[in-house]
Coordinates of C-alpha atoms and ligand atoms in Angstrom, one line a residue:
X1 CA 123.1 208.9 102.3
X2 CA 124.5 205.9 100.4
X3 CA 126.5 206.6 97.2
X4 CA 124.9 205.6 94.0
X5 CA 126.6 202.6 92.5
X6 CA 129.9 203.9 91.0
X7 CA 129.5 207.5 92.0
X8 CA 132.0 209.6 93.9
X9 CA 129.8 212.6 94.2
X10 CA 126.1 212.8 94.6
X11 CA 124.4 215.9 95.6
X12 CA 120.6 216.3 96.3
X13 CA 119.0 219.7 96.3
X14 CA 122.3 221.1 97.4
X15 CA 121.5 224.8 98.4
X16 CA 123.8 227.4 100.0
X17 CA 122.7 230.9 101.0
X18 CA 124.6 233.8 102.1
X19 CA 122.1 236.0 103.6
X20 CA 119.7 236.8 100.8
X21 CA 122.1 235.7 98.2
X22 CA 121.6 232.1 96.9
X23 CA 125.0 230.9 95.8
X24 CA 123.6 227.3 95.1
X25 CA 120.0 226.5 94.4
X26 CA 118.9 222.9 94.5
X27 CA 121.8 221.6 92.7
X28 CA 121.7 217.9 91.8
X29 CA 124.9 216.5 90.5
X30 CA 126.1 212.9 90.2
X31 CA 129.7 212.3 89.1
X32 CA 130.9 208.8 88.3
X33 CA 134.2 207.2 89.1
X34 CA 136.1 208.3 86.1
X35 CA 136.2 211.0 83.4
X36 CA 136.7 214.8 83.3
X37 CA 133.9 217.0 84.1
X38 CA 134.1 220.8 83.5
X39 CA 132.0 223.2 85.4
X40 CA 131.5 226.4 83.4
X41 CA 129.6 229.6 84.4
X42 CA 130.2 233.3 84.6
X43 CA 131.8 234.9 87.7
X44 CA 129.6 234.3 90.7
X45 CA 127.7 231.4 89.2
X46 CA 128.5 229.1 92.1
X47 CA 131.3 226.9 90.8
X48 CA 133.7 227.5 93.7
X49 CA 130.9 227.3 96.2
X50 CA 129.9 223.9 94.8
X51 CA 133.6 222.6 95.3
X52 CA 133.8 224.1 98.8
X53 CA 130.6 222.4 99.8
X54 CA 131.8 219.0 98.4
X55 CA 135.0 219.3 100.4
X56 CA 133.2 220.2 103.6
X57 CA 134.9 223.6 103.7
X58 CA 131.4 225.3 104.0
X59 CA 128.2 223.9 105.3
X60 CA 125.1 223.6 103.0
X61 CA 122.0 225.6 103.9
X62 CA 120.0 222.5 102.9
X63 CA 120.3 219.4 100.7
X64 CA 122.6 216.6 100.9
X65 CA 126.1 215.8 99.6
X66 CA 127.7 212.3 99.4
X67 CA 131.4 211.9 98.8
X68 CA 132.4 208.3 98.2
X69 CA 129.2 207.5 100.1
X70 CA 130.0 209.6 103.1
X71 CA 129.2 213.2 104.2
X72 CA 131.7 215.8 103.0
X73 CA 135.0 216.3 105.0
X74 CA 135.4 212.8 106.3
X75 CA 139.0 211.6 106.6
X76 CA 138.5 208.5 104.3
X77 CA 137.2 210.7 101.4
X78 CA 139.8 213.5 102.0
X79 CA 142.4 210.7 101.5
X80 CA 141.0 209.9 98.2
X81 CA 140.7 213.5 97.1
X82 CA 143.2 216.0 95.7
X83 CA 142.4 219.8 95.5
X84 CA 143.7 222.9 93.8
X85 CA 141.7 225.8 95.2
X86 CA 141.0 229.0 93.3
X87 CA 142.5 231.1 96.1
X88 CA 145.1 228.8 97.6
X89 CA 147.6 230.2 100.1
X90 CA 150.7 228.4 101.2
X91 CA 153.5 229.3 103.7
X92 CA 156.2 231.4 101.9
X93 CA 159.2 230.0 103.8
X94 CA 158.8 226.4 102.7
X95 CA 160.1 225.1 99.5
X96 CA 158.1 223.2 96.8
X97 CA 160.0 220.0 97.9
X98 CA 158.9 220.6 101.6
X99 CA 155.2 221.4 100.7
X100 CA 154.9 218.5 98.4
X101 CA 156.6 216.1 100.9
X102 CA 154.3 217.3 103.6
X103 CA 151.2 216.8 101.5
X104 CA 152.4 213.3 100.5
X105 CA 152.4 212.3 104.2
X106 CA 148.7 212.8 104.3
X107 CA 147.9 210.1 101.8
X108 CA 148.2 206.4 102.1
X109 CA 149.9 205.6 98.8
X110 CA 151.3 208.9 97.3
X111 CA 153.2 209.3 94.0
X112 CA 157.0 209.7 94.1
X113 CA 158.1 213.2 94.9
X114 CA 160.6 213.2 92.0
X115 CA 158.0 212.0 89.5
X116 CA 155.5 214.8 90.6
X117 CA 158.3 217.5 90.5
X118 CA 159.2 216.3 87.0
X119 CA 155.5 216.2 85.8
X120 CA 154.8 219.6 87.1
X121 CA 158.2 221.1 85.8
X122 CA 159.3 221.9 89.3
X123 CA 162.5 220.0 89.5
X124 CA 164.8 223.1 89.1
X125 CA 162.5 225.1 91.5
X126 CA 162.2 222.4 94.1
X127 CA 164.5 224.0 96.8
X128 CA 163.5 227.7 96.2
X129 CA 161.3 229.4 98.8
X130 CA 157.6 229.3 97.8
X131 CA 157.4 233.0 98.6
X132 CA 160.0 233.7 96.0
X133 CA 158.3 231.9 93.1
X134 CA 156.3 233.7 90.3
X135 CA 152.5 233.4 90.2
X136 CA 152.5 230.7 87.6
X137 CA 155.2 228.8 89.4
X138 CA 153.1 228.9 92.6
X139 CA 150.1 227.6 90.7
X140 CA 152.3 224.7 89.5
X141 CA 153.2 223.8 93.2
X142 CA 149.5 224.0 94.0
X143 CA 148.7 221.6 91.2
X144 CA 151.4 219.3 92.4
X145 CA 149.8 219.2 95.8
X146 CA 146.5 218.2 94.1
X147 CA 148.0 215.2 92.5
X148 CA 150.9 214.0 94.9
X149 CA 148.4 211.9 96.9
X150 CA 147.6 209.7 93.9
X151 CA 143.9 210.6 94.6
X152 CA 140.8 209.0 93.0
X153 CA 139.1 212.4 92.7
X154 CA 140.8 215.6 91.8
X155 CA 139.1 219.1 92.1
X156 CA 140.9 221.8 90.0
X157 CA 139.3 225.3 90.4
X158 CA 140.5 227.4 87.6
X159 CA 143.8 225.6 87.5
X160 CA 145.2 227.3 84.4
X161 CA 144.3 230.9 85.0
X162 CA 147.6 232.9 84.7
X163 CA 149.6 230.1 83.3
X164 CA 151.8 230.4 80.1
X165 CA 150.9 228.3 77.1
X166 CA 153.6 225.6 77.8
X167 CA 152.6 225.2 81.4
X168 CA 148.9 225.0 80.5
X169 CA 149.7 222.2 78.0
X170 CA 151.7 220.5 80.7
X171 CA 148.7 220.6 83.0
X172 CA 146.3 219.4 80.4
X173 CA 148.7 216.4 79.7
X174 CA 148.7 215.5 83.3
X175 CA 144.9 215.9 83.7
X176 CA 144.4 213.6 80.6
X177 CA 146.8 211.1 82.1
X178 CA 144.8 211.1 85.4
X179 CA 141.6 210.4 83.5
X180 CA 143.3 207.7 81.5
X181 CA 144.3 206.0 84.8
X182 CA 140.6 205.9 85.8
X183 CA 140.7 209.0 88.1
X184 CA 137.8 211.5 88.4
X185 CA 138.6 215.1 87.6
X186 CA 136.3 218.0 88.2
X187 CA 137.6 221.3 86.9
X188 CA 136.3 224.8 86.6
X189 CA 137.5 227.2 83.8
X190 CA 136.7 230.3 82.0
X191 CA 138.7 229.0 79.0
X192 CA 136.1 227.3 76.9
X193 CA 138.8 225.8 74.6
X194 CA 140.2 224.1 77.8
X195 CA 136.8 222.5 78.5
X196 CA 136.5 221.5 74.9
X197 CA 139.9 220.0 74.9
X198 CA 139.7 218.1 78.1
X199 CA 136.2 217.5 79.4
X200 CA 133.9 214.4 78.6
X201 CA 131.0 216.2 80.3
X202 CA 130.1 219.8 80.7
X203 CA 127.9 221.3 83.4
X204 CA 126.9 224.9 83.0
X205 CA 125.9 226.9 86.1
X206 CA 124.1 230.2 86.2
X207 CA 123.1 232.1 89.4
X208 CA 123.6 229.0 91.5
X209 CA 121.6 226.6 89.2
X210 CA 122.5 224.0 86.7
X211 CA 121.3 225.1 83.3
X212 CA 123.0 222.4 81.2
X213 CA 124.6 219.1 82.0
X214 CA 125.5 216.8 79.1
X215 CA 128.5 215.1 77.3
X216 CA 130.6 217.7 75.6
X217 CA 129.6 216.8 72.0
X218 CA 126.0 217.2 72.9
X219 CA 126.6 220.6 74.5
X220 CA 128.6 221.8 71.4
X221 CA 125.8 220.6 69.2
X222 CA 123.3 222.8 71.1
X223 CA 124.7 225.8 69.1
X224 CA 123.5 224.0 65.8
X225 CA 124.2 225.4 62.4
X226 CA 127.7 226.6 61.3
X227 CA 130.0 229.5 61.2
X228 CA 131.0 231.0 57.8
X229 CA 134.1 233.0 57.8
X230 CA 135.0 235.2 54.8
X231 CA 136.2 238.4 53.5
X232 CA 133.4 240.4 51.8
X233 CA 132.5 244.0 50.9
X234 CA 128.9 243.6 52.2
X235 CA 128.0 245.6 55.3
X236 CA 127.2 243.8 58.5
X237 CA 123.5 245.1 58.0
X238 CA 123.4 243.5 54.6
X239 CA 124.8 240.2 55.9
X240 CA 122.2 240.1 58.7
X241 CA 119.5 240.1 55.8
X242 CA 120.9 237.0 54.2
X243 CA 118.8 233.8 54.7
X244 CA 119.1 232.0 58.1
X245 CA 121.8 234.3 59.5
X246 CA 121.7 234.2 63.4
X247 CA 124.4 236.7 64.1
X248 CA 127.4 238.5 62.4
X249 CA 130.7 239.4 64.0
X250 CA 133.6 241.5 62.5
X251 CA 137.1 240.2 63.3
X252 CA 139.7 242.3 61.6
X253 CA 139.3 242.0 57.8
X254 CA 137.0 238.9 58.3
X255 CA 133.3 238.5 59.1
X256 CA 132.1 235.6 61.0
X257 CA 128.5 234.7 60.1
X258 CA 126.6 232.3 62.4
X259 CA 124.0 230.5 60.5
X260 CA 121.2 228.1 61.0
X261 CA 121.6 226.7 57.5
X262 CA 125.0 227.0 55.8
X263 CA 123.7 226.2 52.3
X264 CA 121.1 228.9 52.1
X265 CA 123.4 231.5 53.7
X266 CA 126.3 230.6 51.4
X267 CA 124.0 230.9 48.3
X268 CA 122.7 234.2 49.6
X269 CA 126.1 235.5 50.3
X270 CA 127.6 234.5 46.9
X271 CA 124.6 235.9 45.1
X272 CA 125.0 239.2 46.9
X273 CA 128.9 239.4 46.6
X274 CA 130.4 237.2 43.9
X275 CA 133.8 238.4 45.1
X276 CA 133.4 237.1 48.7
X277 CA 136.8 235.4 49.3
X278 CA 138.8 233.3 51.8
X279 CA 135.7 231.3 52.6
X280 CA 135.8 228.9 55.5
X281 CA 132.9 227.0 56.9
X282 CA 133.3 225.6 60.4
X283 CA 131.2 223.8 63.1
X284 CA 130.3 226.0 66.1
X285 CA 132.7 225.9 69.0
X286 CA 131.8 225.3 72.5
X287 CA 132.1 229.0 72.9
X288 CA 129.1 229.6 70.7
X289 CA 127.1 226.9 72.5
X290 CA 128.0 228.4 75.9
X291 CA 126.9 231.9 74.7
X292 CA 123.6 230.5 73.4
X293 CA 122.9 228.6 76.7
X294 CA 123.5 231.6 78.8
X295 CA 121.6 233.9 76.5
X296 CA 118.7 231.6 76.4
X297 CA 118.7 231.5 80.2
X298 CA 118.7 235.2 80.4
X299 CA 115.8 235.6 78.0
X300 CA 113.7 232.9 79.9
Ligands
ATP1 N1 132.0 233.7 101.8 C1 131.1 234.3 101.1 N2 130.2 235.2 101.7 C2 129.3 235.7 101.0 N3 128.9 235.5 99.7 C3 129.7 234.6 99.1 C4 130.9 234.0 99.7 N4 131.5 233.1 98.9 C5 130.8 233.3 97.7 N5 129.7 234.2 97.8 C6 128.8 234.5 96.7 O1 128.3 233.3 96.2 C7 128.1 233.5 94.8 C8 128.9 232.3 94.1 O2 130.3 232.6 94.3 P1 131.4 231.5 93.7 O3 132.7 231.9 94.3 O4 130.9 230.1 94.0 O5 131.3 231.9 92.1 P2 132.2 231.3 91.0 O6 131.2 230.6 90.0 O7 133.2 230.4 91.5 O8 132.8 232.6 90.3 P3 134.2 232.9 89.7 O9 134.2 232.4 88.2 O10 134.3 234.4 89.8 O11 135.2 232.2 90.5 C9 128.6 234.8 94.4 O12 127.4 235.7 94.4 C10 129.4 235.3 95.7 O13 129.4 236.6 95.8
MG2 MG1 135.3 230.5 91.5

């Protein structure tokens, strides 16, 4: 199947079944040759299966996949692709320097080892045995392996799970830099603030199907309305009865009121409790939009 003009990934009716379980159900995805796409979805939604199918690690039950215009797993596309798998396993006895050097040898024009060690904050760990590294340090080595080849396309499957805040920021910076350099990044994450901070486009999967696929601002806008945060003596039940309230959540001494119409809810709130204080009105986050997309799907 030829690649669509400017597309690095193009799947048509991609389906993967494990016995009676359908992990991917007629998935149609086109990914262009730049930008960061985040694939979101609850556990078991099919995110990792999609990545494995694109890499040729598993065979589709039916449907087609084009990677750089070729079927998955071909050497030419592998040489243009970097991968950080969710369950990566590397030999314990090699050092980060040895692992990264080995991976660099698979690619035609790799980055410099020292640059990648530096970017991934591995310089001081370069000569330690991989088996003696901490979980987060191992993830950093796996990330380094995904980028050492200077690939056009990078898959990152839950790259920041278990990373400390500084390391997560380091990884975000490198991912942004990759995209600025015109690379294509596909990442999965359960941290919605990560998708919000990084991705140009969001794909939401549920039970093997794509249930939303749009630029990040459009996905965020799906939640609509606003969130009013305040301290009030009103009960949750009373707040629910205010005009246009969608949901109410207690967070410590604050309540967070999700509303369709901030003006009418605020008016009602202040009429009912003139002492409501520490008022903040904010736009819904990607998290609210995601909850709504999944919730709508479950009701359908
Ligand atoms: N090797 C396998 N054999 C049988 N079933 C599998 C296999 N791999 C995945 N599955 C099933 O396919 C479905 C999708 O799994 P997948 O790993 O793609 O989910 P995911 O979206 O990556 O989830 P998570 O967020 O937990 O990583 C699940 O129902 C899972 O049980
Ligand atoms: Mg997964």
